[in-house]
mmCIF file of C-alpha atoms in Angstrom:
data_model
loop_
_atom_site.group_PDB
_atom_site.id
_atom_site.type_symbol
_atom_site.label_atom_id
_atom_site.label_comp_id
_atom_site.label_asym_id
_atom_site.label_seq_id
_atom_site.Cartn_x
_atom_site.Cartn_y
_atom_site.Cartn_z
ATOM 1 C CA MET A 1 -2.301 41.340 25.827
ATOM 2 C CA LYS A 2 -0.765 38.389 28.917
ATOM 3 C CA LYS A 3 -2.965 35.691 26.372
ATOM 4 C CA PHE A 4 -1.651 37.066 23.515
ATOM 5 C CA ILE A 5 1.935 37.117 23.945
ATOM 6 C CA THR A 6 1.612 33.965 26.026
ATOM 7 C CA GLY A 7 0.914 32.944 22.935
ATOM 8 C CA VAL A 8 3.035 34.273 20.748
ATOM 9 C CA LEU A 9 5.963 32.640 22.568
ATOM 10 C CA ALA A 10 4.279 28.960 23.013
ATOM 11 C CA LEU A 11 3.474 28.578 19.022
ATOM 12 C CA MET A 12 8.169 29.868 18.529
ATOM 13 C CA PHE A 13 8.095 27.428 21.079
ATOM 14 C CA TRP A 14 6.403 24.825 19.590
ATOM 15 C CA VAL A 15 7.789 26.082 15.592
ATOM 16 C CA ASN A 16 11.647 25.986 17.226
ATOM 17 C CA ALA A 17 11.141 22.929 19.120
ATOM 18 C CA GLU A 18 9.926 21.031 15.460
ATOM 19 C CA ALA A 19 12.845 23.103 13.044
ATOM 20 C CA GLY A 20 15.923 21.202 16.160
ATOM 21 C CA LEU A 21 13.533 18.029 15.208
ATOM 22 C CA THR A 22 14.115 17.784 11.429
ATOM 23 C CA SER A 23 17.718 19.106 11.876
ATOM 24 C CA THR A 24 19.874 16.307 13.227
ATOM 25 C CA ALA A 25 18.012 13.417 9.569
ATOM 26 C CA GLU A 26 19.112 17.182 7.523
ATOM 27 C CA GLN A 27 22.532 17.417 9.491
ATOM 28 C CA LEU A 28 22.650 13.863 8.686
ATOM 29 C CA LEU A 29 21.651 14.625 4.995
ATOM 30 C CA GLN A 30 24.854 17.061 4.460
ATOM 31 C CA ASP A 31 27.108 14.989 5.792
ATOM 32 C CA TYR A 32 25.388 11.822 3.829
ATOM 33 C CA GLN A 33 26.411 14.613 0.845
ATOM 34 C CA GLN A 34 30.132 15.246 2.184
ATOM 35 C CA GLN A 35 30.495 11.583 1.904
ATOM 36 C CA GLY A 36 29.692 11.041 -1.621
ATOM 37 C CA ALA A 37 26.425 11.049 -2.609
ATOM 38 C CA THR A 38 24.463 13.640 -4.433
ATOM 39 C CA GLU A 39 21.369 15.395 -3.297
ATOM 40 C CA ALA A 40 18.656 13.292 -2.307
ATOM 41 C CA ASP A 41 16.021 11.179 -4.379
ATOM 42 C CA SER A 42 12.665 10.403 -2.256
ATOM 43 C CA GLU A 43 11.243 8.858 -4.381
ATOM 44 C CA SER A 44 14.274 6.622 -4.717
ATOM 45 C CA GLY A 45 13.820 6.232 -0.553
ATOM 46 C CA LYS A 46 11.034 5.191 -1.292
ATOM 47 C CA SER A 47 11.618 2.068 -4.894
ATOM 48 C CA ILE A 48 14.338 1.550 -1.875
ATOM 49 C CA TRP A 49 12.379 1.355 1.158
ATOM 50 C CA TYR A 50 9.867 -1.486 -1.399
ATOM 51 C CA SER A 51 12.427 -3.455 -2.800
ATOM 52 C CA THR A 52 12.595 -7.215 -1.660
ATOM 53 C CA SER A 53 16.275 -9.574 -1.122
ATOM 54 C CA GLU A 54 15.346 -12.420 0.610
ATOM 55 C CA ASN A 55 11.548 -11.991 0.843
ATOM 56 C CA ARG A 56 12.830 -9.523 3.121
ATOM 57 C CA SER A 57 12.078 -5.072 2.350
ATOM 58 C CA CYS A 58 11.875 -2.625 4.819
ATOM 59 C CA SER A 59 8.035 -2.441 4.619
ATOM 60 C CA SER A 60 7.528 -6.238 5.701
ATOM 61 C CA CYS A 61 7.997 -5.269 9.357
ATOM 62 C CA HIS A 62 7.849 -1.664 10.174
ATOM 63 C CA SER A 63 4.594 -1.641 7.325
ATOM 64 C CA ASN A 64 3.647 -0.382 3.803
ATOM 65 C CA GLN A 65 2.722 2.993 5.434
ATOM 66 C CA LEU A 66 4.234 4.492 7.411
ATOM 67 C CA LYS A 67 1.909 6.022 9.898
ATOM 68 C CA ASP A 68 1.392 2.707 11.232
ATOM 69 C CA MET A 69 2.992 0.530 13.847
ATOM 70 C CA GLY A 70 4.764 -2.483 11.956
ATOM 71 C CA LYS A 71 5.674 -5.756 13.707
ATOM 72 C CA HIS A 72 8.949 -7.496 12.929
ATOM 73 C CA GLN A 73 9.521 -10.692 10.802
ATOM 74 C CA LYS A 74 11.043 -12.784 13.108
ATOM 75 C CA THR A 75 9.921 -11.732 16.309
ATOM 76 C CA GLY A 76 6.770 -10.389 16.068
ATOM 77 C CA LYS A 77 8.103 -7.126 18.713
ATOM 78 C CA PRO A 78 5.756 -3.964 17.785
ATOM 79 C CA ILE A 79 7.687 -1.647 15.933
ATOM 80 C CA LYS A 80 6.483 2.249 16.341
ATOM 81 C CA PRO A 81 5.332 4.271 12.778
ATOM 82 C CA MET A 82 8.533 5.325 10.898
ATOM 83 C CA ALA A 83 6.535 8.751 9.764
ATOM 84 C CA LEU A 84 8.321 12.319 11.127
ATOM 85 C CA SER A 85 4.608 13.236 11.453
ATOM 86 C CA ILE A 86 3.998 10.946 13.638
ATOM 87 C CA ASN A 87 7.789 9.898 15.520
ATOM 88 C CA LYS A 88 9.179 12.933 15.466
ATOM 89 C CA ALA A 89 11.228 10.871 18.496
ATOM 90 C CA ARG A 90 13.023 8.364 16.254
ATOM 91 C CA TYR A 91 14.558 11.042 14.460
ATOM 92 C CA GLN A 92 16.192 13.113 16.687
ATOM 93 C CA ASP A 93 20.037 11.152 17.432
ATOM 94 C CA SER A 94 22.027 10.728 14.446
ATOM 95 C CA LYS A 95 23.910 7.837 16.615
ATOM 96 C CA LYS A 96 20.603 6.031 16.706
ATOM 97 C CA ILE A 97 20.071 6.421 12.974
ATOM 98 C CA GLU A 98 23.083 4.926 12.224
ATOM 99 C CA LYS A 99 22.796 2.251 14.299
ATOM 100 C CA TRP A 100 19.430 0.899 12.862
ATOM 101 C CA PHE A 101 20.671 2.030 9.097
ATOM 102 C CA LEU A 102 23.682 -0.545 10.276
ATOM 103 C CA ARG A 103 20.724 -3.155 11.448
ATOM 104 C CA ASN A 104 18.598 -2.517 9.114
ATOM 105 C CA CYS A 105 20.275 -2.876 6.207
ATOM 106 C CA LYS A 106 22.959 -5.855 7.359
ATOM 107 C CA TRP A 107 19.383 -8.104 7.993
ATOM 108 C CA THR A 108 16.844 -7.305 4.465
ATOM 109 C CA PHE A 109 19.684 -6.517 2.017
ATOM 110 C CA GLY A 110 22.490 -8.796 3.559
ATOM 111 C CA ARG A 111 24.551 -5.893 3.649
ATOM 112 C CA GLU A 112 25.803 -2.184 5.113
ATOM 113 C CA CYS A 113 23.501 0.690 3.061
ATOM 114 C CA ASN A 114 25.681 3.236 1.156
ATOM 115 C CA VAL A 115 25.645 6.413 1.790
ATOM 116 C CA GLN A 116 23.517 7.411 -1.627
ATOM 117 C CA GLU A 117 20.691 4.841 -0.322
ATOM 118 C CA LYS A 118 20.979 5.460 3.215
ATOM 119 C CA SER A 119 20.292 9.597 1.955
ATOM 120 C CA ASP A 120 17.383 8.527 -0.100
ATOM 121 C CA LEU A 121 15.657 6.560 2.252
ATOM 122 C CA LEU A 122 16.248 9.332 4.639
ATOM 123 C CA SER A 123 14.926 11.959 2.808
ATOM 124 C CA TRP A 124 11.827 10.016 2.330
ATOM 125 C CA LEU A 125 11.464 8.975 5.226
ATOM 126 C CA ILE A 126 11.321 12.295 6.393
ATOM 127 C CA SER A 127 8.690 13.524 4.244
ATOM 128 C CA GLN A 128 6.008 11.218 5.470
#
């Protein structure tokens, strides 16, 4: 009986931990809607991911397969996978998510991404 209770408690902890990992991203999606974005569209996010601007796209550094390691196009620095299913830590801190959107959108597209683009991209990324 002790093993059963321990197993149930472990399962409950795991479920709660998993739910908490996406709650930051889900809260950000809600924040984007409050800032004027419509409902997040993961297919649009996928399209943005693969779109090219001046020989750059998100996949140039992060790879075409979000579950794979990437490599920075200019520096060669390795980049951990973007898929939530592989790299849960990437989506736990909204300030870091915003920081990387700002930096990578400017580098890739030469401008900041708007709230709709961030909403769509984040929706697609966390679905992977």
